[in-house]
Short mmCIF file of C-alpha atoms and ligand atoms in Angstrom, two decimals:
data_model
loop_
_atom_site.label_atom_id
_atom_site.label_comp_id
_atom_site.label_asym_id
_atom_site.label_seq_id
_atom_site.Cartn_x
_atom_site.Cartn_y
_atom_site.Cartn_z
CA UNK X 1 0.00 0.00 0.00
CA UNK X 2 0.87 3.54 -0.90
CA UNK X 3 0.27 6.73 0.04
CA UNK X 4 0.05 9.71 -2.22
CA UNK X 5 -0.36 13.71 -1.59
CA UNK X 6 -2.47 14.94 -4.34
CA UNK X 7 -1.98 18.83 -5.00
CA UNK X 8 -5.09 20.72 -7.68
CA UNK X 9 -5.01 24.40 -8.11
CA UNK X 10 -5.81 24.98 -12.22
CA UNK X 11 -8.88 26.81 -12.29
CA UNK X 12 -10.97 28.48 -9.07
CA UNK X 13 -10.17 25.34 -6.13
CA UNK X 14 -7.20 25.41 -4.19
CA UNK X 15 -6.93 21.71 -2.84
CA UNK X 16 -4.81 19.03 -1.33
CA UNK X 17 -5.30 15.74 -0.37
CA UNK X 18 -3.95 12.56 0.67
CA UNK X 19 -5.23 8.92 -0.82
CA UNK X 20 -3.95 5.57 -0.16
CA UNK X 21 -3.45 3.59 -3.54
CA UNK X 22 -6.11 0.78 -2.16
CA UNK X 23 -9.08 3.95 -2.38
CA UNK X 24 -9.02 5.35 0.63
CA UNK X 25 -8.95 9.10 1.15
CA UNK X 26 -6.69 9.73 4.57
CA UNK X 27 -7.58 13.55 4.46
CA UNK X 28 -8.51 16.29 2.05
CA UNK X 29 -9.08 19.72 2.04
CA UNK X 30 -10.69 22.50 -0.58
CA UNK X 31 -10.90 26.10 -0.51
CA UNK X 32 -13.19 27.51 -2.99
CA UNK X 33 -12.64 31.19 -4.60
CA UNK X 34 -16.27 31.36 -5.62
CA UNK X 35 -16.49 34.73 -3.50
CA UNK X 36 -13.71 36.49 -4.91
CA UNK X 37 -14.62 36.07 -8.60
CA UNK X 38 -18.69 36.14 -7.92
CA UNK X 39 -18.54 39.73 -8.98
CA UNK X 40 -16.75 39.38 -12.46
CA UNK X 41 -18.90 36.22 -13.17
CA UNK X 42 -16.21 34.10 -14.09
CA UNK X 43 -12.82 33.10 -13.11
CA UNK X 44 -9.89 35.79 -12.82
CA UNK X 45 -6.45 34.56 -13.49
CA UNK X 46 -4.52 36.78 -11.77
CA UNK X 47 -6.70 36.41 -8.62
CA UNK X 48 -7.11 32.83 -8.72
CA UNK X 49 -3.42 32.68 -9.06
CA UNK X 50 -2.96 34.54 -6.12
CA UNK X 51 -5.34 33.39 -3.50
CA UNK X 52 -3.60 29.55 -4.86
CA UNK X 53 -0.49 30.96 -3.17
CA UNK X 54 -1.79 32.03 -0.41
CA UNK X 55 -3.52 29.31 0.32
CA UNK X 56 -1.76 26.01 -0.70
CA UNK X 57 1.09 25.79 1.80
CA UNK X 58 -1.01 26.03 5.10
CA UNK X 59 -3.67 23.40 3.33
CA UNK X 60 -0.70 20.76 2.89
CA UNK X 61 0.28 21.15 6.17
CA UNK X 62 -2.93 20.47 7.69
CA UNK X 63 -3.83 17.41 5.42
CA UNK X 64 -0.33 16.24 6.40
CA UNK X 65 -0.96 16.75 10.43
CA UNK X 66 -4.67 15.08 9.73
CA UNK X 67 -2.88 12.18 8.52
CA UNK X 68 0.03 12.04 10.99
CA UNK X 69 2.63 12.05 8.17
CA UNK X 70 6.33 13.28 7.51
CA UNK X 71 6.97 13.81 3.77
CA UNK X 72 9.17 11.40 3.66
CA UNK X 73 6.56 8.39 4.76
CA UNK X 74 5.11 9.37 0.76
CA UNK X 75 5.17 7.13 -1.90
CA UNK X 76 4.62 10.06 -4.73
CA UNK X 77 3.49 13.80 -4.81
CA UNK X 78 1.34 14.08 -7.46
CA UNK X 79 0.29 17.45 -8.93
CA UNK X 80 -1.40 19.16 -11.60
CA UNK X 81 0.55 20.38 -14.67
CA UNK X 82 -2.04 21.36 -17.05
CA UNK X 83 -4.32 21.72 -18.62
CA UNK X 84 -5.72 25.07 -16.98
CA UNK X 85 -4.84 28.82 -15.91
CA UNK X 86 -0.96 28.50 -15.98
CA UNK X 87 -0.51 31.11 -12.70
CA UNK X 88 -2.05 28.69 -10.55
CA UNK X 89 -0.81 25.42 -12.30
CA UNK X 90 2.59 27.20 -11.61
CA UNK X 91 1.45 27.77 -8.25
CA UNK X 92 0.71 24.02 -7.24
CA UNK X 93 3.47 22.40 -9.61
CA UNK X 94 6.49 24.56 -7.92
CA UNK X 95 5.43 23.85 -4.84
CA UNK X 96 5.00 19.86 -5.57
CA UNK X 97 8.61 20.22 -6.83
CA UNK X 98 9.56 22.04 -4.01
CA UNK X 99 8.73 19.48 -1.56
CA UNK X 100 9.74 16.72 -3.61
CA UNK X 101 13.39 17.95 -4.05
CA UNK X 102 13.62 18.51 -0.25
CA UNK X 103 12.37 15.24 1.16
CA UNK X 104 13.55 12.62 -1.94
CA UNK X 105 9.89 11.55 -2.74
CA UNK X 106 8.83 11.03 -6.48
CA UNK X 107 7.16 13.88 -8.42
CA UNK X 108 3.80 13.30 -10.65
CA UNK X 109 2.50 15.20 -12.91
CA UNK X 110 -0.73 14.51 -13.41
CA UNK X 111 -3.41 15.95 -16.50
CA UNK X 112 -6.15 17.28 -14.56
CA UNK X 113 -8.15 16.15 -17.08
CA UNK X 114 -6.86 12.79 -16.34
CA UNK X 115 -7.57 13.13 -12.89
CA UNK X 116 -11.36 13.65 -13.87
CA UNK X 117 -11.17 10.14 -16.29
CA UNK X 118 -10.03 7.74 -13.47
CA UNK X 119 -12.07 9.45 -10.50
CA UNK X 120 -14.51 6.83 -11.43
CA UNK X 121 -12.19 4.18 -10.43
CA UNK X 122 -11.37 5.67 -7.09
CA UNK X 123 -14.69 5.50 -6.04
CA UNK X 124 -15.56 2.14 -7.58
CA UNK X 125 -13.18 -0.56 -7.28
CA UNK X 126 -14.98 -3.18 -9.74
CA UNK X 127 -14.89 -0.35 -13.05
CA UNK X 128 -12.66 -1.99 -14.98
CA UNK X 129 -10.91 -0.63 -18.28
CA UNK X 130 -11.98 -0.55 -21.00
CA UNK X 131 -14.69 2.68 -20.74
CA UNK X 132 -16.46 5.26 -22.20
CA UNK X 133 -16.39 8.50 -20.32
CA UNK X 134 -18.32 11.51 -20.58
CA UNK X 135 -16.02 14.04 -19.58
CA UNK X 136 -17.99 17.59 -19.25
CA UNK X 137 -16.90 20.27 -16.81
CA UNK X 138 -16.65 24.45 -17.30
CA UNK X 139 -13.56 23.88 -19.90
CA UNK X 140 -13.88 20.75 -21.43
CA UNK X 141 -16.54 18.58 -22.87
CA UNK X 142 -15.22 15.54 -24.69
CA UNK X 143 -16.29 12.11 -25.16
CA UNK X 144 -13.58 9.76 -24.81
CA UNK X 145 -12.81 5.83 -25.16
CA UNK X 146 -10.14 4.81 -22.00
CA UNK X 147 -8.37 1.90 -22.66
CA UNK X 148 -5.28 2.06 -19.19
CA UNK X 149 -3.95 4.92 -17.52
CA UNK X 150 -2.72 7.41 -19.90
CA UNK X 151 -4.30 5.22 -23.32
CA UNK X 152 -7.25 7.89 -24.18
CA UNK X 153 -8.93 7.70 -27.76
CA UNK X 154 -10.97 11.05 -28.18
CA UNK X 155 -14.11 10.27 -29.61
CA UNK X 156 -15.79 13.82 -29.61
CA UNK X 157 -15.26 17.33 -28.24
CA UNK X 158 -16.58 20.36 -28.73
CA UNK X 159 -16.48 22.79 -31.69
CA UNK X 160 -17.48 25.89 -29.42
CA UNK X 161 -18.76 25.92 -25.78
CA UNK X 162 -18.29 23.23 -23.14
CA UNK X 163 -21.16 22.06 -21.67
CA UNK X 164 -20.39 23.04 -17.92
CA UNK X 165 -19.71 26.61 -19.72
CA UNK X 166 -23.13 26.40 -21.23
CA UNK X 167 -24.77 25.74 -17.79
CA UNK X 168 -22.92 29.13 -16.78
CA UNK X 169 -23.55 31.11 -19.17
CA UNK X 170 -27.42 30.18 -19.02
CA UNK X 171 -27.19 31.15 -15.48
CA UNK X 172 -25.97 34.76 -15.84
CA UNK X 173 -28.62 35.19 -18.91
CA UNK X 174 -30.81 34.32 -15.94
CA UNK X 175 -28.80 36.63 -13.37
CA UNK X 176 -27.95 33.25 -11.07
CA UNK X 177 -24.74 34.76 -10.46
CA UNK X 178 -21.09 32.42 -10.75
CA UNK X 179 -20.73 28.97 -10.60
CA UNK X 180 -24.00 27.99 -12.57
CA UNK X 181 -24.33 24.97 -12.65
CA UNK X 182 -25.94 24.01 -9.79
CA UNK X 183 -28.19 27.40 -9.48
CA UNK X 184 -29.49 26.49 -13.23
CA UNK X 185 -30.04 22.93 -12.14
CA UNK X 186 -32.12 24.08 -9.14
CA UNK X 187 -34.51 26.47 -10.63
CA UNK X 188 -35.19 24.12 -13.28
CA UNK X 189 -36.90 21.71 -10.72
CA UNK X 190 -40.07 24.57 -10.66
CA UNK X 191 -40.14 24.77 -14.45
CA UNK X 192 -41.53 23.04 -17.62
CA UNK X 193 -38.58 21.37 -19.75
CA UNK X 194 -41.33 21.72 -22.40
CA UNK X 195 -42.68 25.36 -22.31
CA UNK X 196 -39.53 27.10 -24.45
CA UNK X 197 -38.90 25.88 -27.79
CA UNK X 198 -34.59 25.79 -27.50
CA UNK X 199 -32.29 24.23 -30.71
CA UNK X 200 -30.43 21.37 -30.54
CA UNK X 201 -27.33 22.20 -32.15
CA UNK X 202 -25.81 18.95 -34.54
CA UNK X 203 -28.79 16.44 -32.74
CA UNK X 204 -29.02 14.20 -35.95
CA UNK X 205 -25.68 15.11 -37.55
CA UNK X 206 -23.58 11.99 -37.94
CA UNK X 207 -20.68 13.87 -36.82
CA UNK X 208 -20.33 12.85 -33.00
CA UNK X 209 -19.09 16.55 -31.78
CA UNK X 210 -20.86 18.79 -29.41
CA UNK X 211 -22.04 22.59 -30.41
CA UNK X 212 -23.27 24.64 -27.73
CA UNK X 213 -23.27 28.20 -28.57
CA UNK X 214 -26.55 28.17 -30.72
CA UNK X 215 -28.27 26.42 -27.84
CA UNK X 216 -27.33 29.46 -25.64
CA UNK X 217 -28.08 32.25 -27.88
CA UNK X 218 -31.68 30.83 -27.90
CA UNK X 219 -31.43 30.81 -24.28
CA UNK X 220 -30.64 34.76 -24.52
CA UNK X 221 -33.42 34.99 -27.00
CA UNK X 222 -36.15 33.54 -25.11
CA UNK X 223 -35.09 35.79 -21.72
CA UNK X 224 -35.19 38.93 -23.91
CA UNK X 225 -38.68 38.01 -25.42
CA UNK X 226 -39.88 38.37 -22.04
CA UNK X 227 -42.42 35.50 -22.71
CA UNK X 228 -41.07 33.23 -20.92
CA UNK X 229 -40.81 32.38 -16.65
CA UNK X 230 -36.77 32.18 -16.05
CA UNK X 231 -37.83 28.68 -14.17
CA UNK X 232 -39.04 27.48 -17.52
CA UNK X 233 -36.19 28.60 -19.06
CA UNK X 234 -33.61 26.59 -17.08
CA UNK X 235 -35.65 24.27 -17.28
CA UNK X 236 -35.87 23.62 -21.22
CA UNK X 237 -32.30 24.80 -21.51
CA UNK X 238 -31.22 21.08 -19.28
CA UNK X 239 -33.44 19.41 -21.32
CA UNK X 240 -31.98 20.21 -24.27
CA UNK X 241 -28.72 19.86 -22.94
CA UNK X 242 -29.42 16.43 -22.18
CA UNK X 243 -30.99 15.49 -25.37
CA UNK X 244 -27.58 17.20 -26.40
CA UNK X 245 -25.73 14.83 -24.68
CA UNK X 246 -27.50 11.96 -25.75
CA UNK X 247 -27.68 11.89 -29.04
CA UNK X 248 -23.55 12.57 -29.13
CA UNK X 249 -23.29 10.21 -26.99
CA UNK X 250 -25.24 7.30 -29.62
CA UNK X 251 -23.41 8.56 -32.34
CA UNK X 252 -19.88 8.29 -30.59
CA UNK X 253 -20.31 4.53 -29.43
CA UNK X 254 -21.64 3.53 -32.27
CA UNK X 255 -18.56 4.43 -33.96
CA UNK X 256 -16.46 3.18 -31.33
CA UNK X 257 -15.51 -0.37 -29.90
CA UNK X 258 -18.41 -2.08 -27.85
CA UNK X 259 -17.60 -0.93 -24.62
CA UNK X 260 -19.13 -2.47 -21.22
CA UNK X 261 -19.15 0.83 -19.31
CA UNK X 262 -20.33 4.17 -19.34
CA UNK X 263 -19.01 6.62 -17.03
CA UNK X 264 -19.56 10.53 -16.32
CA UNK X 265 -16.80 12.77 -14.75
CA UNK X 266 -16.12 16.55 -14.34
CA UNK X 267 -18.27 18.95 -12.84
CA UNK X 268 -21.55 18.62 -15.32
CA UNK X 269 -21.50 15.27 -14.05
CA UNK X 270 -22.60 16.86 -10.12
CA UNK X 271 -26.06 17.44 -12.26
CA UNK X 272 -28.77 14.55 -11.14
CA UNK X 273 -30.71 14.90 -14.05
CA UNK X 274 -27.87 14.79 -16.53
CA UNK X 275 -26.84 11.68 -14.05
CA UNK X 276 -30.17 9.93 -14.12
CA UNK X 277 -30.62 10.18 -18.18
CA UNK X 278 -27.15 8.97 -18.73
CA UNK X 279 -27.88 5.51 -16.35
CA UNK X 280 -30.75 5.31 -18.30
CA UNK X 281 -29.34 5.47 -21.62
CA UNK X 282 -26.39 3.33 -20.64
CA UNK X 283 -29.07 0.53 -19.09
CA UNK X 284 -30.64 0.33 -22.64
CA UNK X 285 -27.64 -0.01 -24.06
CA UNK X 286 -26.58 -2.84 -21.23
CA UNK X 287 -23.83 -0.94 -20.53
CA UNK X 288 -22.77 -0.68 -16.88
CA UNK X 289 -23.19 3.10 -15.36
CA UNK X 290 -20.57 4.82 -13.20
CA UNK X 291 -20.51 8.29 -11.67
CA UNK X 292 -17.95 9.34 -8.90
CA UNK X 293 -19.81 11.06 -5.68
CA UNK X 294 -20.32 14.69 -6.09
CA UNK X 295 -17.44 15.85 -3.94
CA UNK X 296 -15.23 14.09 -6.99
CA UNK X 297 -17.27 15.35 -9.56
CA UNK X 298 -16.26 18.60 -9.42
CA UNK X 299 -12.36 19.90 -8.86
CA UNK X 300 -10.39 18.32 -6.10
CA UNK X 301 -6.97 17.01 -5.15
CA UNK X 302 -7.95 13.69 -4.31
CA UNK X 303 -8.93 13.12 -7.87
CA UNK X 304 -5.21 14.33 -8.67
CA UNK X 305 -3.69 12.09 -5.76
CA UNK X 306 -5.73 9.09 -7.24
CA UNK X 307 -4.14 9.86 -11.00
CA UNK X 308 -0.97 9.71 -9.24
CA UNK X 309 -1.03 6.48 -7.59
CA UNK X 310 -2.35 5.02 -10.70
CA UNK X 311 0.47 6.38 -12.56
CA UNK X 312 2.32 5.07 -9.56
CA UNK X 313 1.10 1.37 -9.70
CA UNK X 314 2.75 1.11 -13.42
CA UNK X 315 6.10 2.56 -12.62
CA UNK X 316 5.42 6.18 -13.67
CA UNK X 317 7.02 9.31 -12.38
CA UNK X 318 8.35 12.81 -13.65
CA UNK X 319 11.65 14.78 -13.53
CA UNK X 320 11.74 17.97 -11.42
CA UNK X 321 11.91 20.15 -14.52
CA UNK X 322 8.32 19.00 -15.64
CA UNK X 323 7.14 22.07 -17.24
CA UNK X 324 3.90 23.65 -16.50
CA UNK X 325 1.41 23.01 -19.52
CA UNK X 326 -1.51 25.63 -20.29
CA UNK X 327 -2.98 23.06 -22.88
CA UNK X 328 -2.48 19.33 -22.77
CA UNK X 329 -5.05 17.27 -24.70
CA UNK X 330 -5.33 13.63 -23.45
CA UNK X 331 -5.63 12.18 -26.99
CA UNK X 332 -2.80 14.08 -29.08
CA UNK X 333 -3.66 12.11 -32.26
CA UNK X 334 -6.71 13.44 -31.69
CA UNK X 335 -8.14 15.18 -34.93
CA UNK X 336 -8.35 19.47 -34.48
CA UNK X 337 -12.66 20.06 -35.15
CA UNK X 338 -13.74 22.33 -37.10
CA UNK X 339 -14.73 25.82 -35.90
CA UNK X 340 -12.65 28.48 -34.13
CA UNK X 341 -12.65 28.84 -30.09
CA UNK X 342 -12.32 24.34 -30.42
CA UNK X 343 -11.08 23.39 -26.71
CA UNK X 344 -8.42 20.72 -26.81
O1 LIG J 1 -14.66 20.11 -13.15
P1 LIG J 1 -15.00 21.48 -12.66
O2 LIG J 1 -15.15 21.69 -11.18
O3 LIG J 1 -13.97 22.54 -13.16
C1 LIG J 1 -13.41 22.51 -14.44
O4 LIG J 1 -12.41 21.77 -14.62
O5 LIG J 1 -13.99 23.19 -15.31
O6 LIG J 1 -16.35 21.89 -13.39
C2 LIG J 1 -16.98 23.11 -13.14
C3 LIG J 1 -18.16 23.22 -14.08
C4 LIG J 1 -18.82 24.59 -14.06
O7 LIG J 1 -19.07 25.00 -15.39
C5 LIG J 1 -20.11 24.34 -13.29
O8 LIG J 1 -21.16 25.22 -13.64
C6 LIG J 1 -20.43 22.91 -13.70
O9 LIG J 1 -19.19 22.26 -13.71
N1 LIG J 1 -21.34 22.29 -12.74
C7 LIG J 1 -22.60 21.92 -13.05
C8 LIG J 1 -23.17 21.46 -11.83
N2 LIG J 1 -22.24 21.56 -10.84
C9 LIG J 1 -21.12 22.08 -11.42
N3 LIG J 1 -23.28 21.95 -14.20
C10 LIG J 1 -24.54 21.51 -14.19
N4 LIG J 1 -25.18 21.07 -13.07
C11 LIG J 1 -24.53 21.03 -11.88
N5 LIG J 1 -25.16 20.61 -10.78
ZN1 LIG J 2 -11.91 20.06 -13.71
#
């Protein structure tokens, strides 16, 4: 058994945590900056960057008391490298380096977006590889085939928005303020998924990529038109999300080897309706469903930790000079898609 100190700070969540490579998560802490960028309604590199900093060195300390560990007792520091807002990917990766150098202990550095594809498997022991993963958070929205740690076959991405992005810009249409997410996902609970007629951007196309911007200039259309209840809104704006999904989804696997699982990861995936129409697609296609808990839906170190002792169990580590990458696609055969603004 080994232990692993897991170190995420690439977008708005400063975290650390520590995981055992049998599953078991000895401590972990977060610290969201939702408050400090609430007013710009969005992330802010430079502040994001800055509050990392501040925050990251007490937040290892602490997960290291909670688990009554020196540095040295670690098997690997894993950290995120990329992809995300290089000032804080800096901010975590230096100081992963930093305490690697000074107590001996391996340095990993882990994708983040690699972290989201084996979450699954810290939280279920039995998924096995192969697996299809929906991976849709506020920068990425790609469907993938994963075949081992580090073997990723991109089956779709997106040619504009990601989905998670979608969700937040819907919610400031709506004036639900920053993350949205989960404020579009609970208004839509009091509306009609029915009562506003919304697109479906490429539903029916037999490309397998997703589109999302025409989907939310609708949404802007049908809150200026002033017809509509904002609850009904959100609520026809998931739906068509979800048929979104969906039908990508069927077009992607049917291209792709017959896989026995389906799995959802990154922060879209915190969405229990999204959730609940995925297990039922993946039933009718007998395909086994998978979603990690909510807490590693959405950013977190223990993810990262859990990529690490993966990487750990076949023999991986990385030299001290690792560089710091802004973008770092986890299929780079992968195809570029057509349209500008395409997200790796
Ligand atoms: O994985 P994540 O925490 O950060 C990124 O790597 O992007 O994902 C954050 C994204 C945001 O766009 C947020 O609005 C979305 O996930 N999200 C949700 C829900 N919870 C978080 N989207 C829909 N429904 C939710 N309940
Ligand atoms: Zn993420």
């Amino acid at each position: 058994m080994g232990i692993v100190l897991g170190i995420e700070s690439s977008c708005d969540e400063t975290a650390a945590a520590l995981v055992t490579t049998d599953r078991r998560i000895i401590a972990q802490r977060i610290a969201s900056q939702d408050e400090a960028h609430a007013p710009y309604g969005g992330v802010v590199p430079e502040i994001a960057a800055r509050a990392h900093a501040e925050k990251l060195a007490p937040m290892i300390a602490e997960v290291m008391a909670e688990g009554g560990l020196e540095l040295h007792e670690l098997d690997a520091i894993a950290a995120t490298a990329g992809p995300g807002l290089i000032g804080g990917v800096m901010v975590g990766l230096v100081s992963a380096k930093a305490l690697a150098m000074a107590s001996g202990v391996p340095l990993i550095a882990v994708n983040h977006l690699e972290g989201h594809a084996l979450s699954p498997r810290l939280a279920d022991a039995e998924l096995q590889f192969p697996y299809a993963l929906l991976l849709a958070s506020g920068g990425h929205c790609q469907i993938l085939q994963v075949n081992g740690v580090g073997e990723y076959r991109r089956l779709a991405t997106t040619i504009d928005d990601a989905l998670g992005e979608a969700f937040d810009k819907t919610a400031k249409i709506l004036g639900l303020g920053y993350p949205g997410g989960p404020a579009v996902e609970r208004l839509a609970l009091e509306g009609d998924a029915r009562a506003v007629p919304l697109p479906r951007p490429l539903v029916g196309s037999g490309e397998p990529h997703f589109s999302f911007a025409g989907l939310k200039s609708a949404v802007m259309r049908a809150k200026d038109s002033g017809l509509h209840r904002d609850a009904d809104i959100a609520a026809s704006f998931q739906q068509a999300a979800i048929d979104c999904v969906l039908d990508r989804l069927r077009v992607s696997l049917d291209a792709a080897d017959t896989l026995p699982s389906l799995v959802v990861a990154g922060g879209v995936a915190a969405n229990s309706a999204i959730r609940s129409a995925l297990e039922q697609f993946a039933e009718a296609r007998t395909m086994r469903f998978a979603a990690p808990p909510l807490s590693l839906c959405t950013d977190n170190a223990a993810m990262i930790a859990w990529a690490g002792a993966e990487r750990l169990a076949t023999g991986q580590n990385d030299p001290l000079d690792f560089v710091a990458r802004p973008r770092w696609p986890l299929d780079p055969d992968a195809e570029p898609v057509r349209g500008a603004g395409a997200k790796a």
